[in-house]
Tab-separated table of C-alpha atoms in Angstrom:
chain	number	residue	atom	x	y	z
A	115	MET	CA	-14.041	-25.339	107.678
A	116	ALA	CA	-16.785	-21.991	107.464
A	117	GLN	CA	-15.228	-20.605	110.656
A	118	GLU	CA	-12.214	-19.600	108.180
A	119	GLU	CA	-14.031	-19.073	105.498
A	120	SER	CA	-15.387	-16.676	107.328
A	121	THR	CA	-11.868	-15.099	108.479
A	122	ARG	CA	-10.254	-15.301	105.922
A	123	SER	CA	-9.914	-11.597	105.230
A	124	SER	CA	-10.931	-9.330	100.957
A	125	VAL	CA	-8.217	-8.669	99.093
A	126	PHE	CA	-10.118	-5.503	98.339
A	127	ALA	CA	-10.402	-5.119	102.104
A	128	ASP	CA	-7.643	-2.340	102.777
A	129	ILE	CA	-8.972	-0.675	99.964
A	130	GLU	CA	-13.304	-0.758	101.301
A	131	GLU	CA	-11.528	0.625	104.881
A	132	VAL	CA	-9.897	3.527	103.284
A	133	SER	CA	-11.422	4.916	100.859
A	134	SER	CA	-15.531	5.593	101.287
A	135	ASN	CA	-15.732	7.175	96.920
A	136	GLU	CA	-17.438	4.847	94.739
A	137	GLU	CA	-15.541	5.793	91.824
A	138	ILE	CA	-12.035	6.047	93.368
A	139	ASN	CA	-13.043	2.086	94.212
A	140	LYS	CA	-14.120	1.175	91.016
A	141	TRP	CA	-10.682	1.479	90.240
A	142	ALA	CA	-9.007	0.645	92.769
A	143	ARG	CA	-10.886	-2.485	92.969
A	144	THR	CA	-10.035	-3.158	89.735
A	145	ALA	CA	-6.383	-2.677	89.231
A	146	ARG	CA	-6.230	-5.112	92.777
A	147	LEU	CA	-7.881	-7.285	90.893
A	148	TRP	CA	-5.639	-7.507	87.831
A	149	GLN	CA	-2.156	-7.001	90.454
A	150	GLU	CA	-3.659	-10.425	92.456
A	151	THR	CA	-4.232	-11.778	89.085
A	152	LEU	CA	-0.431	-11.087	88.051
A	153	LYS	CA	0.790	-12.448	91.444
A	154	ARG	CA	-0.951	-15.382	91.139
A	155	GLN	CA	0.206	-16.290	87.556
A	156	TRP	CA	3.193	-15.808	88.161
A	157	THR	CA	3.830	-17.850	90.856
A	158	LEU	CA	2.135	-21.043	88.987
A	159	LEU	CA	4.515	-20.073	85.828
A	160	THR	CA	8.381	-19.460	87.716
A	161	ASP	CA	7.043	-22.919	89.855
A	162	GLU	CA	8.740	-24.642	86.482
A	163	LEU	CA	12.752	-24.780	86.359
A	164	SER	CA	12.756	-24.599	82.351
A	165	VAL	CA	10.299	-21.712	82.449
A	166	LYS	CA	13.140	-19.609	84.982
A	167	LEU	CA	15.807	-20.764	83.016
A	168	SER	CA	14.339	-19.864	79.975
A	169	MET	CA	13.211	-16.275	81.730
A	170	LEU	CA	16.901	-15.870	82.796
A	171	MET	CA	17.777	-16.399	79.545
A	172	VAL	CA	15.233	-13.989	77.415
A	173	VAL	CA	16.494	-10.986	80.609
A	174	PHE	CA	20.189	-11.776	79.636
A	175	PHE	CA	19.845	-11.317	75.898
A	176	VAL	CA	17.110	-7.944	77.148
A	177	LEU	CA	21.260	-6.681	78.743
A	178	VAL	CA	23.476	-7.541	75.907
A	179	ALA	CA	20.626	-5.476	74.009
A	180	ILE	CA	20.491	-2.603	76.666
A	181	LEU	CA	24.504	-2.560	76.904
A	182	ALA	CA	24.559	-3.595	73.192
A	183	PRO	CA	27.354	-0.070	72.551
A	184	TYR	CA	29.257	-0.779	75.368
A	185	ILE	CA	30.295	-4.629	74.981
A	186	ALA	CA	30.556	-4.027	71.281
A	187	PRO	CA	34.708	-3.044	70.687
A	188	ASN	CA	33.324	-1.877	66.725
A	189	PRO	CA	30.251	0.012	65.725
A	190	PRO	CA	28.185	-3.246	63.614
A	191	LEU	CA	28.535	-1.287	60.546
A	192	GLU	CA	31.536	-0.100	60.360
A	193	ARG	CA	34.572	-1.249	57.726
A	194	GLN	CA	38.013	-2.631	59.499
A	195	TYR	CA	40.523	-1.980	57.586
A	196	GLN	CA	44.278	-3.120	56.755
A	197	THR	CA	46.415	-1.734	54.444
A	198	ALA	CA	48.376	-3.944	51.843
A	199	ASP	CA	50.896	-2.345	49.616
A	200	GLU	CA	49.994	1.162	50.704
A	201	ILE	CA	45.723	0.323	49.886
A	202	LEU	CA	42.994	-0.088	52.707
A	203	ILE	CA	41.531	-3.232	51.559
A	204	ALA	CA	38.558	-4.602	54.069
A	205	LYS	CA	39.644	-7.710	55.883
A	206	TRP	CA	38.357	-10.850	56.990
A	207	ALA	CA	40.261	-11.422	59.969
A	208	GLU	CA	39.780	-15.105	61.965
A	209	PRO	CA	38.234	-14.828	65.536
A	210	SER	CA	41.137	-14.210	67.723
A	211	ILE	CA	39.151	-17.096	70.436
A	212	LEU	CA	41.319	-19.766	67.820
A	213	GLY	CA	44.582	-18.218	67.819
A	214	GLY	CA	43.786	-16.464	64.600
A	215	ASN	CA	46.293	-12.577	64.688
A	216	SER	CA	43.469	-10.211	65.467
A	217	GLU	CA	42.163	-7.823	68.185
A	218	TYR	CA	38.427	-9.417	67.196
A	219	ILE	CA	36.587	-12.112	69.162
A	220	LEU	CA	34.764	-13.588	66.949
A	221	GLY	CA	36.934	-11.848	63.455
A	222	THR	CA	35.216	-10.084	60.572
A	223	THR	CA	33.807	-10.223	57.288
A	224	ALA	CA	34.172	-10.464	53.982
A	225	GLN	CA	33.192	-7.046	53.811
A	226	GLY	CA	35.042	-6.376	57.676
A	227	PHE	CA	32.579	-5.708	59.914
A	228	ASP	CA	33.255	-7.163	63.302
A	229	ILE	CA	31.340	-10.574	63.442
A	230	PHE	CA	31.382	-9.819	67.601
A	231	SER	CA	30.063	-5.987	67.134
A	232	GLN	CA	27.294	-7.434	65.000
A	233	LEU	CA	26.579	-10.141	66.905
A	234	ILE	CA	25.491	-7.798	70.128
A	235	PHE	CA	23.994	-4.908	67.986
A	236	GLY	CA	21.873	-8.118	66.318
A	237	THR	CA	19.923	-9.173	70.213
A	238	ARG	CA	18.664	-5.445	69.404
A	239	ALA	CA	16.595	-6.333	67.078
A	240	ALA	CA	15.344	-10.131	67.758
A	241	LEU	CA	13.983	-8.478	70.228
A	242	LEU	CA	12.530	-6.310	68.698
A	243	VAL	CA	11.219	-7.541	66.418
A	244	GLY	CA	9.826	-10.528	68.767
A	245	LEU	CA	8.750	-8.516	72.252
A	246	ILE	CA	6.610	-5.605	70.167
A	247	ALA	CA	5.126	-8.625	67.610
A	248	ALA	CA	3.885	-10.744	71.534
A	249	VAL	CA	2.335	-7.554	72.897
A	250	PHE	CA	0.743	-6.663	69.737
A	251	THR	CA	-0.325	-10.440	69.218
A	252	ALA	CA	-1.541	-10.835	72.100
A	253	GLY	CA	-3.222	-7.765	72.897
A	254	ILE	CA	-4.930	-7.654	69.618
A	255	GLY	CA	-6.024	-11.723	69.704
A	256	THR	CA	-8.346	-10.897	72.579
A	257	MET	CA	-9.483	-8.616	72.604
A	258	VAL	CA	-10.758	-8.807	69.491
A	259	GLY	CA	-11.507	-13.214	70.327
A	260	LEU	CA	-13.383	-10.978	74.067
A	261	VAL	CA	-16.300	-9.057	72.067
A	262	ALA	CA	-16.139	-11.266	69.619
A	263	GLY	CA	-16.593	-14.155	72.207
A	264	TYR	CA	-19.268	-11.686	74.752
A	265	TYR	CA	-21.672	-10.414	71.276
A	266	GLY	CA	-22.100	-12.890	69.546
A	267	GLY	CA	-24.350	-13.059	66.435
A	268	ALA	CA	-22.917	-10.684	63.894
A	269	VAL	CA	-19.980	-8.774	65.702
A	270	ASP	CA	-19.273	-12.777	66.357
A	271	ASP	CA	-19.052	-12.838	62.532
A	272	ALA	CA	-18.379	-10.362	60.975
A	273	LEU	CA	-15.006	-10.303	63.380
A	274	MET	CA	-14.005	-14.717	62.796
A	275	ARG	CA	-14.582	-14.838	59.213
A	276	LEU	CA	-11.840	-12.153	58.874
A	277	VAL	CA	-9.747	-15.026	61.550
A	278	ASP	CA	-10.802	-17.554	58.234
A	279	PHE	CA	-9.652	-14.680	55.912
A	280	LEU	CA	-6.362	-14.642	58.201
A	281	TYR	CA	-6.193	-18.147	57.975
A	282	GLY	CA	-5.314	-19.412	54.728
A	283	MET	CA	-2.871	-16.940	54.360
A	284	PRO	CA	0.391	-18.987	55.756
A	285	LEU	CA	2.677	-16.755	57.351
A	286	LEU	CA	6.468	-17.059	56.052
A	287	PRO	CA	5.492	-16.862	52.560
A	288	THR	CA	1.919	-14.264	53.284
A	289	VAL	CA	4.805	-12.472	55.652
A	290	ILE	CA	7.521	-12.321	52.409
A	291	ILE	CA	5.655	-10.401	49.570
A	292	LEU	CA	4.098	-7.802	52.265
A	293	VAL	CA	7.065	-7.358	53.116
A	294	ALA	CA	8.711	-7.132	49.426
A	295	LEU	CA	5.722	-4.507	49.385
A	296	LEU	CA	6.017	-2.629	51.521
A	297	GLY	CA	10.024	-2.156	51.596
A	298	PRO	CA	12.740	-4.321	52.929
A	299	ASN	CA	12.646	-2.530	56.612
A	300	LEU	CA	12.897	-3.720	60.147
A	301	TRP	CA	8.938	-2.400	61.134
A	302	ASN	CA	7.472	-3.290	57.968
A	303	ILE	CA	8.554	-6.955	59.005
A	304	ILE	CA	7.485	-6.331	62.976
A	305	LEU	CA	4.353	-4.849	61.162
A	306	ALA	CA	3.548	-8.457	58.063
A	307	VAL	CA	4.036	-10.453	61.857
A	308	ILE	CA	0.905	-8.514	63.975
A	309	ILE	CA	-1.156	-8.919	61.209
A	310	LEU	CA	-1.338	-12.585	60.551
A	311	GLN	CA	-0.190	-13.641	64.395
A	312	TRP	CA	-3.217	-12.376	65.893
A	313	ARG	CA	-5.524	-14.523	64.804
A	314	ALA	CA	-4.941	-18.121	66.067
A	315	THR	CA	-5.352	-15.962	69.809
A	316	ALA	CA	-8.749	-14.781	68.880
A	317	ARG	CA	-10.043	-18.172	68.020
A	318	VAL	CA	-8.998	-20.060	71.286
A	319	ILE	CA	-9.826	-16.240	73.502
A	320	ARG	CA	-13.205	-15.705	71.753
A	321	SER	CA	-14.213	-20.091	72.270
A	322	GLN	CA	-13.013	-19.046	76.031
A	323	ALA	CA	-14.978	-16.046	77.121
A	324	LEU	CA	-18.126	-18.105	74.720
A	325	SER	CA	-18.329	-20.685	77.982
A	326	LEU	CA	-17.354	-17.420	80.470
A	327	ARG	CA	-20.022	-15.409	79.774
A	328	GLU	CA	-22.603	-18.010	80.577
A	329	ARG	CA	-21.124	-18.612	84.071
A	330	PRO	CA	-23.440	-17.473	87.084
A	331	PHE	CA	-20.983	-13.819	88.306
A	332	VAL	CA	-21.327	-12.746	84.270
A	333	LYS	CA	-24.993	-13.019	84.567
A	334	ALA	CA	-24.589	-11.953	87.855
A	335	ALA	CA	-23.118	-9.240	86.538
A	336	GLN	CA	-25.325	-8.270	83.526
A	337	VAL	CA	-28.565	-8.469	85.784
A	338	ALA	CA	-26.770	-5.722	88.736
A	339	GLY	CA	-26.758	-3.213	85.583
A	340	ALA	CA	-22.259	-3.441	84.990
A	341	SER	CA	-21.508	-2.007	81.657
A	342	ASP	CA	-20.370	-4.599	78.982
A	343	TRP	CA	-16.639	-3.131	78.819
A	344	HIS	CA	-16.933	-3.275	83.520
A	345	ILE	CA	-17.947	-7.186	82.452
A	346	ILE	CA	-15.362	-7.814	79.875
A	347	SER	CA	-12.970	-5.700	81.621
A	348	ARG	CA	-13.941	-7.312	85.188
A	349	HIS	CA	-15.010	-10.808	84.428
A	350	LEU	CA	-13.840	-12.263	81.364
A	351	ALA	CA	-10.824	-10.453	80.635
A	352	PRO	CA	-9.062	-11.693	84.321
A	353	ASN	CA	-9.598	-15.393	83.029
A	354	VAL	CA	-8.279	-15.636	79.661
A	355	LEU	CA	-5.178	-14.317	80.994
A	356	PRO	CA	-3.168	-17.288	80.748
A	357	MET	CA	-3.583	-18.298	77.589
A	358	SER	CA	-3.385	-14.888	75.872
A	359	PHE	CA	0.336	-14.812	78.089
A	360	LEU	CA	0.733	-18.787	76.449
A	361	TYR	CA	0.432	-17.233	72.601
A	362	GLY	CA	1.836	-14.746	73.451
A	363	SER	CA	4.799	-16.268	74.314
A	364	PHE	CA	5.444	-17.770	70.889
A	365	ALA	CA	4.198	-14.835	69.213
A	366	ILE	CA	7.355	-13.787	70.292
A	367	ALA	CA	9.605	-17.425	69.272
A	368	TRP	CA	7.657	-17.100	65.732
A	369	ALA	CA	8.403	-14.042	64.944
A	370	ILE	CA	12.493	-14.120	65.550
A	371	LEU	CA	12.260	-17.005	63.176
A	372	THR	CA	10.004	-15.371	60.920
A	373	GLU	CA	12.764	-12.313	60.791
A	374	ALA	CA	15.532	-14.307	60.785
A	375	GLY	CA	13.938	-17.095	57.867
A	376	VAL	CA	12.922	-13.192	55.924
A	377	SER	CA	16.471	-11.446	56.316
A	378	PHE	CA	17.820	-14.892	54.987
A	379	ILE	CA	16.477	-14.268	51.455
A	380	GLY	CA	17.543	-10.764	51.672
A	381	LEU	CA	14.377	-9.013	52.107
A	382	GLY	CA	15.644	-7.688	55.664
A	383	ASP	CA	16.660	-4.076	56.671
A	384	PRO	CA	19.833	-2.941	55.425
A	385	ASN	CA	20.186	-0.610	58.006
A	386	THR	CA	20.039	-2.506	60.849
A	387	VAL	CA	21.224	-6.008	61.648
A	388	SER	CA	19.858	-8.434	62.387
A	389	TRP	CA	21.095	-11.966	63.251
A	390	GLY	CA	18.927	-12.787	60.107
A	391	THR	CA	21.017	-10.570	58.546
A	392	MET	CA	24.436	-11.901	59.443
A	393	LEU	CA	23.206	-15.686	57.812
A	394	GLN	CA	22.530	-13.301	54.652
A	395	ALA	CA	25.939	-11.748	54.251
A	396	ALA	CA	27.312	-14.847	55.129
A	397	ARG	CA	25.387	-17.219	52.355
A	398	ALA	CA	25.755	-14.862	50.332
A	399	TYR	CA	30.026	-14.799	50.563
A	400	SER	CA	30.104	-18.667	50.784
A	401	ALA	CA	31.589	-18.063	54.603
A	402	LEU	CA	30.649	-22.060	54.854
A	403	SER	CA	32.815	-22.978	51.649
A	404	PHE	CA	35.632	-20.944	53.028
A	405	GLY	CA	35.080	-22.893	56.807
A	406	ALA	CA	34.525	-20.037	58.180
A	407	TRP	CA	31.716	-21.413	60.587
A	408	TRP	CA	32.393	-18.892	63.322
A	409	TRP	CA	30.741	-15.637	61.245
A	410	PHE	CA	27.265	-18.016	61.144
A	411	VAL	CA	27.057	-20.050	63.873
A	412	PRO	CA	26.747	-17.554	66.841
A	413	PRO	CA	24.279	-16.104	65.158
A	414	GLY	CA	21.922	-19.480	64.639
A	415	VAL	CA	23.000	-20.102	67.760
A	416	CYS	CA	21.422	-17.086	69.147
A	417	ILE	CA	17.918	-17.285	66.709
A	418	GLY	CA	18.115	-21.118	68.827
A	419	LEU	CA	18.897	-20.572	72.305
A	420	LEU	CA	16.005	-17.019	71.820
A	421	VAL	CA	13.056	-19.110	70.285
A	422	ILE	CA	14.079	-21.862	72.402
A	423	SER	CA	13.471	-20.488	75.497
A	424	GLY	CA	10.053	-18.342	73.860
A	425	PHE	CA	8.834	-21.801	73.602
A	426	LEU	CA	10.025	-23.363	76.719
A	427	ILE	CA	7.838	-20.145	79.087
A	428	GLY	CA	5.463	-20.490	76.547
A	429	ARG	CA	4.755	-24.345	77.510
A	430	GLY	CA	4.536	-23.711	81.523
A	431	TYR	CA	1.780	-21.382	80.031
A	432	GLU	CA	0.704	-23.882	78.759
A	433	GLU	CA	0.308	-26.558	81.900
A	434	ILE	CA	-1.725	-23.905	83.748
A	435	THR	CA	-3.950	-23.336	81.399
A	436	ASN	CA	-4.529	-27.774	80.882
A	437	PRO	CA	-3.437	-28.255	84.024
A	438	LYS	CA	-3.627	-32.948	81.989
A	439	LEU	CA	-0.385	-31.276	81.332
A	440	GLN	CA	1.721	-30.716	84.317
């Protein structure tokens, strides 16, 4: 066993052989550390079939969002008209997939908009809100938690009191108030979600940082004269990465649900098509009363699929951070 340990090569071996410059070596070793950490987390995560399927679902929606102009047959906010007694009126056509006498796959809305085109372009808004919120939620929460846990004392107290203050604000009602004050804009929705979502990440990462800073390898780095940033980036951050990804995955789902909820009550961006604004329009024009289920069911199904995928990916990270769940 001891012989195997002695012959096992370090992940930094090639860097140490090639580079003799201390500064380059330091950055190269940091990059290699993060590379190996990400590779290990990816390997653990993709062992789950449900996680793989969820990732494929997210990739599918990403491709749809990127290729939206080529997939959608019409611009999402361009009215489709028909002539009646030489007067142009907006169509409310039944979908062609149900045998409707029209060229529209999912028909048109009461305003004459192509539902299928709106469904395709709505993917962009959902992913934009979800992915940006996830990145900033994980990033801000992780940095705040690491700084609070590592330094402790007054820094910890100040940052955690801010987190406690934000915990007193419920997510959806607060986002609704902020968007109403700032204006119904997609970027304002994203900003409101980010302001509130990072609080849970910060609290959990802070508890992990409090434990990690007492570990022998952190104490050894401090005795060796390593800077605070070096210790945080090299010794603390890689160890809390699974938890950051966990809350980032959950943030995707919560952000998409929040945007849909805000848009459903009429505070969505009027210049952007999203699945939430589609549901709001269907409610406003009583699509359910007219039996036009093809107007509100497809965006609801898309929201459900993307949200479930986010939660299942988060579940995969939860099993990494808590092996008892495996």
